[in-house]
């Protein structure tokens, strides 16, 4: 089992190997994918990565929160968060 997260350099190398391509084009493909996902989620859309999961932007309403250090309650404005839902195929492959 891996103990450290895969770095971008390692991911680019593995991607280049799987694509039978060079690292430069694999890096460009990875950067383009990240930009496309970022733009789509930023605009309120969702992106499904088959076999991996679905990334979407979700709006959270205004709410009361508590400062854990002081116990003081205050109102937090509405905001947006990115939610990632893992695909069942990935969950099943991990639990084999």
CSV table of N, CA and C in Angstrom, one decimal:
chain,number,residue,atom,x,y,z
A,1,UNK,N,0.8,-1.2,0.0
A,1,UNK,CA,0.0,0.0,0.0
A,1,UNK,C,0.9,1.2,0.0
A,2,UNK,N,0.5,2.2,-0.8
A,2,UNK,CA,1.3,3.4,-0.9
A,2,UNK,C,1.1,4.3,0.4
A,3,UNK,N,2.2,4.8,0.8
A,3,UNK,CA,2.2,5.7,2.1
A,3,UNK,C,2.1,7.1,1.7
A,4,UNK,N,2.7,7.5,0.6
A,4,UNK,CA,2.7,8.9,0.2
A,4,UNK,C,1.8,9.1,-1.0
A,5,UNK,N,1.3,10.3,-1.1
A,5,UNK,CA,0.4,10.7,-2.3
A,5,UNK,C,1.3,10.8,-3.5
A,6,UNK,N,0.8,10.4,-4.6
A,6,UNK,CA,1.5,10.5,-5.9
A,6,UNK,C,1.7,12.0,-6.3
A,7,UNK,N,2.9,12.4,-6.6
A,7,UNK,CA,3.2,13.8,-7.0
A,7,UNK,C,2.8,14.0,-8.5
A,8,UNK,N,2.7,15.3,-8.8
A,8,UNK,CA,2.3,15.6,-10.2
A,8,UNK,C,3.4,15.0,-11.2
A,9,UNK,N,4.6,15.1,-10.8
A,9,UNK,CA,5.7,14.5,-11.7
A,9,UNK,C,5.5,13.0,-11.9
A,10,UNK,N,5.2,12.3,-10.8
A,10,UNK,CA,5.0,10.9,-10.9
A,10,UNK,C,3.7,10.5,-11.7
A,11,UNK,N,2.7,11.4,-11.5
A,11,UNK,CA,1.5,11.2,-12.3
A,11,UNK,C,1.7,11.4,-13.8
A,12,UNK,N,2.4,12.4,-14.1
A,12,UNK,CA,2.8,12.7,-15.5
A,12,UNK,C,3.6,11.6,-16.1
A,13,UNK,N,4.5,11.1,-15.4
A,13,UNK,CA,5.3,9.9,-15.9
A,13,UNK,C,4.5,8.7,-16.1
A,14,UNK,N,3.6,8.4,-15.2
A,14,UNK,CA,2.7,7.2,-15.4
A,14,UNK,C,1.7,7.4,-16.5
A,15,UNK,N,1.2,8.6,-16.7
A,15,UNK,CA,0.3,9.0,-17.7
A,15,UNK,C,1.0,8.9,-19.1
A,16,UNK,N,2.2,9.4,-19.2
A,16,UNK,CA,3.0,9.3,-20.4
A,16,UNK,C,3.2,7.8,-20.8
A,17,UNK,N,3.5,7.0,-19.8
A,17,UNK,CA,3.8,5.6,-20.1
A,17,UNK,C,2.5,4.9,-20.6
A,18,UNK,N,1.4,5.2,-19.9
A,18,UNK,CA,0.1,4.5,-20.3
A,18,UNK,C,-0.3,5.0,-21.7
A,19,UNK,N,0.0,6.3,-22.1
A,19,UNK,CA,-0.4,6.8,-23.4
A,19,UNK,C,0.6,6.5,-24.5
A,20,UNK,N,1.7,5.9,-24.1
A,20,UNK,CA,2.8,5.7,-25.1
A,20,UNK,C,3.2,7.0,-25.7
A,21,UNK,N,3.4,8.0,-24.9
A,21,UNK,CA,3.7,9.4,-25.3
A,21,UNK,C,4.8,9.9,-24.5
A,22,UNK,N,5.2,11.2,-24.8
A,22,UNK,CA,6.3,11.8,-24.0
A,22,UNK,C,5.7,12.6,-22.8
A,23,UNK,N,6.5,12.9,-21.9
A,23,UNK,CA,6.1,13.6,-20.7
A,23,UNK,C,5.5,15.0,-20.9
A,24,UNK,N,6.0,15.6,-22.0
A,24,UNK,CA,5.5,17.0,-22.3
A,24,UNK,C,4.1,17.0,-22.7
A,25,UNK,N,3.7,16.1,-23.5
A,25,UNK,CA,2.3,16.0,-24.0
A,25,UNK,C,1.4,15.5,-22.9
A,26,UNK,N,1.9,14.6,-22.1
A,26,UNK,CA,1.1,14.1,-20.9
A,26,UNK,C,0.9,15.2,-19.9
A,27,UNK,N,1.9,16.0,-19.7
A,27,UNK,CA,1.7,17.1,-18.8
A,27,UNK,C,0.7,18.1,-19.3
A,28,UNK,N,0.8,18.4,-20.6
A,28,UNK,CA,-0.2,19.3,-21.3
A,28,UNK,C,-1.6,18.8,-21.2
A,29,UNK,N,-1.8,17.5,-21.3
A,29,UNK,CA,-3.1,16.9,-21.3
A,29,UNK,C,-3.6,17.0,-19.8
A,30,UNK,N,-2.8,16.7,-18.8
A,30,UNK,CA,-3.2,16.8,-17.5
A,30,UNK,C,-3.6,18.3,-17.1
A,31,UNK,N,-2.8,19.2,-17.5
A,31,UNK,CA,-3.1,20.6,-17.2
A,31,UNK,C,-4.4,21.1,-17.9
A,32,UNK,N,-4.6,20.6,-19.2
A,32,UNK,CA,-5.8,21.0,-19.9
A,32,UNK,C,-7.0,20.4,-19.2
A,33,UNK,N,-6.9,19.1,-18.7
A,33,UNK,CA,-8.0,18.5,-18.0
A,33,UNK,C,-8.3,19.3,-16.7
A,34,UNK,N,-7.3,19.6,-16.0
A,34,UNK,CA,-7.5,20.4,-14.7
A,34,UNK,C,-8.2,21.7,-15.0
A,35,UNK,N,-7.8,22.4,-16.1
A,35,UNK,CA,-8.4,23.7,-16.4
A,35,UNK,C,-9.8,23.5,-16.9
A,36,UNK,N,-10.2,22.5,-17.6
A,36,UNK,CA,-11.5,22.3,-18.1
A,36,UNK,C,-12.4,22.0,-16.9
A,37,UNK,N,-12.0,21.1,-16.0
A,37,UNK,CA,-12.8,20.8,-14.8
A,37,UNK,C,-13.0,22.0,-13.9
A,38,UNK,N,-11.9,22.8,-13.7
A,38,UNK,CA,-12.0,24.0,-12.9
A,38,UNK,C,-13.0,25.0,-13.5
A,39,UNK,N,-12.9,25.2,-14.8
A,39,UNK,CA,-13.8,26.2,-15.5
A,39,UNK,C,-15.3,25.7,-15.4
A,40,UNK,N,-15.5,24.4,-15.6
A,40,UNK,CA,-16.9,23.9,-15.5
A,40,UNK,C,-17.5,24.0,-14.1
A,41,UNK,N,-16.7,23.6,-13.1
A,41,UNK,CA,-17.2,23.6,-11.7
A,41,UNK,C,-17.4,25.0,-11.2
A,42,UNK,N,-16.5,25.9,-11.7
A,42,UNK,CA,-16.6,27.3,-11.3
A,42,UNK,C,-17.9,28.0,-11.8
A,43,UNK,N,-18.3,27.5,-13.0
A,43,UNK,CA,-19.5,28.0,-13.6
A,43,UNK,C,-20.8,27.4,-13.1
A,44,UNK,N,-20.6,26.5,-12.1
A,44,UNK,CA,-21.8,25.9,-11.4
A,44,UNK,C,-22.1,24.5,-12.0
A,45,UNK,N,-21.4,24.0,-13.0
A,45,UNK,CA,-21.6,22.7,-13.6
A,45,UNK,C,-21.0,21.6,-12.8
A,46,UNK,N,-21.1,20.4,-13.4
A,46,UNK,CA,-20.5,19.2,-12.8
A,46,UNK,C,-19.7,18.5,-13.9
A,47,UNK,N,-18.7,17.8,-13.5
A,47,UNK,CA,-17.9,17.0,-14.4
A,47,UNK,C,-17.9,15.5,-13.8
A,48,UNK,N,-18.2,14.6,-14.7
A,48,UNK,CA,-18.1,13.2,-14.3
A,48,UNK,C,-16.9,12.6,-15.0
A,49,UNK,N,-16.0,12.0,-14.1
A,49,UNK,CA,-14.8,11.3,-14.6
A,49,UNK,C,-15.2,9.8,-14.5
A,50,UNK,N,-15.5,9.1,-15.7
A,50,UNK,CA,-16.0,7.8,-15.7
A,50,UNK,C,-15.0,6.8,-14.9
A,51,UNK,N,-15.6,6.1,-14.0
A,51,UNK,CA,-14.9,5.1,-13.2
A,51,UNK,C,-14.2,5.8,-12.0
A,52,UNK,N,-14.2,7.1,-11.9
A,52,UNK,CA,-13.5,7.8,-10.8
A,52,UNK,C,-14.5,8.5,-9.9
A,53,UNK,N,-15.3,9.4,-10.4
A,53,UNK,CA,-16.3,10.1,-9.6
A,53,UNK,C,-16.9,11.3,-10.3
A,54,UNK,N,-17.6,12.1,-9.6
A,54,UNK,CA,-18.3,13.3,-10.1
A,54,UNK,C,-17.9,14.5,-9.2
A,55,UNK,N,-17.5,15.5,-9.9
A,55,UNK,CA,-17.1,16.8,-9.2
A,55,UNK,C,-18.1,17.8,-9.5
A,56,UNK,N,-18.6,18.5,-8.5
A,56,UNK,CA,-19.7,19.5,-8.7
A,56,UNK,C,-19.5,20.6,-7.7
A,57,UNK,N,-20.1,21.8,-8.0
A,57,UNK,CA,-20.1,22.9,-7.1
A,57,UNK,C,-21.5,22.9,-6.4
A,58,UNK,N,-21.4,23.1,-5.1
A,58,UNK,CA,-22.6,23.1,-4.3
A,58,UNK,C,-22.7,24.4,-3.5
A,59,UNK,N,-23.9,25.0,-3.4
A,59,UNK,CA,-24.0,26.2,-2.6
A,59,UNK,C,-24.5,25.9,-1.2
A,60,UNK,N,-23.8,26.5,-0.2
A,60,UNK,CA,-24.2,26.3,1.2
A,60,UNK,C,-24.9,27.6,1.6
A,61,UNK,N,-26.0,27.4,2.3
A,61,UNK,CA,-26.7,28.6,2.8
A,61,UNK,C,-26.0,29.4,3.9
A,62,UNK,N,-26.5,30.6,4.2
A,62,UNK,CA,-26.0,31.3,5.3
A,62,UNK,C,-26.3,30.5,6.6
A,63,UNK,N,-25.4,30.5,7.6
A,63,UNK,CA,-25.6,29.7,8.8
A,63,UNK,C,-24.9,30.2,10.0
A,64,UNK,N,-25.2,29.7,11.1
A,64,UNK,CA,-24.6,30.1,12.4
A,64,UNK,C,-23.5,29.1,12.6
A,65,UNK,N,-22.3,29.6,12.9
A,65,UNK,CA,-21.1,28.8,13.2
A,65,UNK,C,-20.5,29.2,14.6
A,66,UNK,N,-19.7,28.3,15.1
A,66,UNK,CA,-19.1,28.6,16.4
A,66,UNK,C,-17.6,28.6,16.3
A,67,UNK,N,-16.9,29.6,16.9
A,67,UNK,CA,-15.5,29.6,17.0
A,67,UNK,C,-15.1,28.6,18.1
A,68,UNK,N,-14.4,27.5,17.7
A,68,UNK,CA,-14.0,26.5,18.8
A,68,UNK,C,-13.1,27.0,19.9
A,69,UNK,N,-12.4,28.0,19.6
A,69,UNK,CA,-11.4,28.5,20.7
A,69,UNK,C,-12.2,29.4,21.7
A,70,UNK,N,-13.1,30.2,21.3
A,70,UNK,CA,-13.8,31.1,22.2
A,70,UNK,C,-15.2,30.7,22.5
A,71,UNK,N,-15.8,29.8,21.7
A,71,UNK,CA,-17.2,29.4,21.8
A,71,UNK,C,-18.2,30.5,21.3
A,72,UNK,N,-17.7,31.5,20.8
A,72,UNK,CA,-18.5,32.6,20.2
A,72,UNK,C,-19.2,32.2,19.0
A,73,UNK,N,-20.5,32.5,18.8
A,73,UNK,CA,-21.3,32.2,17.6
A,73,UNK,C,-21.3,33.4,16.8
A,74,UNK,N,-21.3,33.1,15.4
A,74,UNK,CA,-21.4,34.2,14.5
A,74,UNK,C,-22.0,33.7,13.2
A,75,UNK,N,-22.6,34.6,12.4
A,75,UNK,CA,-23.2,34.2,11.2
A,75,UNK,C,-22.2,34.2,10.0
A,76,UNK,N,-22.2,33.1,9.3
A,76,UNK,CA,-21.3,32.9,8.2
A,76,UNK,C,-22.1,33.1,6.9
A,77,UNK,N,-21.6,33.9,6.0
A,77,UNK,CA,-22.3,34.1,4.8
A,77,UNK,C,-22.4,32.9,3.9
A,78,UNK,N,-23.4,32.9,3.0
A,78,UNK,CA,-23.5,31.8,2.1
A,78,UNK,C,-22.3,31.7,1.2
A,79,UNK,N,-21.9,30.4,0.9
A,79,UNK,CA,-20.7,30.3,0.0
A,79,UNK,C,-20.9,29.0,-0.8
A,80,UNK,N,-19.9,28.8,-1.6
A,80,UNK,CA,-19.9,27.6,-2.5
A,80,UNK,C,-18.7,26.7,-2.2
A,81,UNK,N,-19.0,25.4,-2.3
A,81,UNK,CA,-17.9,24.4,-2.0
A,81,UNK,C,-17.9,23.4,-3.1
A,82,UNK,N,-16.8,22.8,-3.4
A,82,UNK,CA,-16.6,21.8,-4.4
A,82,UNK,C,-16.9,20.4,-3.7
A,83,UNK,N,-17.8,19.6,-4.3
A,83,UNK,CA,-18.1,18.3,-3.7
A,83,UNK,C,-17.6,17.2,-4.7
A,84,UNK,N,-17.0,16.2,-4.2
A,84,UNK,CA,-16.5,15.1,-5.0
A,84,UNK,C,-17.2,13.8,-4.6
A,85,UNK,N,-17.9,13.2,-5.4
A,85,UNK,CA,-18.6,11.9,-5.1
A,85,UNK,C,-17.9,10.8,-5.8
A,86,UNK,N,-17.4,9.8,-5.0
A,86,UNK,CA,-16.6,8.7,-5.6
A,86,UNK,C,-17.5,7.8,-6.3
A,87,UNK,N,-17.1,7.3,-7.5
A,87,UNK,CA,-17.8,6.3,-8.3
A,87,UNK,C,-17.9,5.0,-7.6
A,88,UNK,N,-19.0,4.2,-7.8
A,88,UNK,CA,-19.1,2.9,-7.2
A,88,UNK,C,-18.0,2.0,-7.7
A,89,UNK,N,-17.6,2.1,-9.0
A,89,UNK,CA,-16.6,1.2,-9.5
A,89,UNK,C,-15.3,1.4,-8.8
A,90,UNK,N,-14.9,2.6,-8.4
A,90,UNK,CA,-13.7,2.9,-7.7
A,90,UNK,C,-13.8,2.3,-6.3
A,91,UNK,N,-14.9,2.5,-5.6
A,91,UNK,CA,-15.1,2.0,-4.3
A,91,UNK,C,-15.0,0.5,-4.3
A,92,UNK,N,-15.6,-0.1,-5.3
A,92,UNK,CA,-15.5,-1.6,-5.3
A,92,UNK,C,-14.1,-2.1,-5.6
A,93,UNK,N,-13.4,-1.4,-6.5
A,93,UNK,CA,-12.0,-1.8,-6.8
A,93,UNK,C,-11.1,-1.7,-5.6
A,94,UNK,N,-11.3,-0.7,-4.7
A,94,UNK,CA,-10.5,-0.5,-3.5
A,94,UNK,C,-10.8,-1.5,-2.5
A,95,UNK,N,-12.0,-2.0,-2.4
A,95,UNK,CA,-12.4,-2.9,-1.4
A,95,UNK,C,-12.3,-4.4,-1.8
A,96,UNK,N,-11.6,-4.7,-2.9
A,96,UNK,CA,-11.5,-6.0,-3.3
A,96,UNK,C,-10.4,-6.7,-2.5
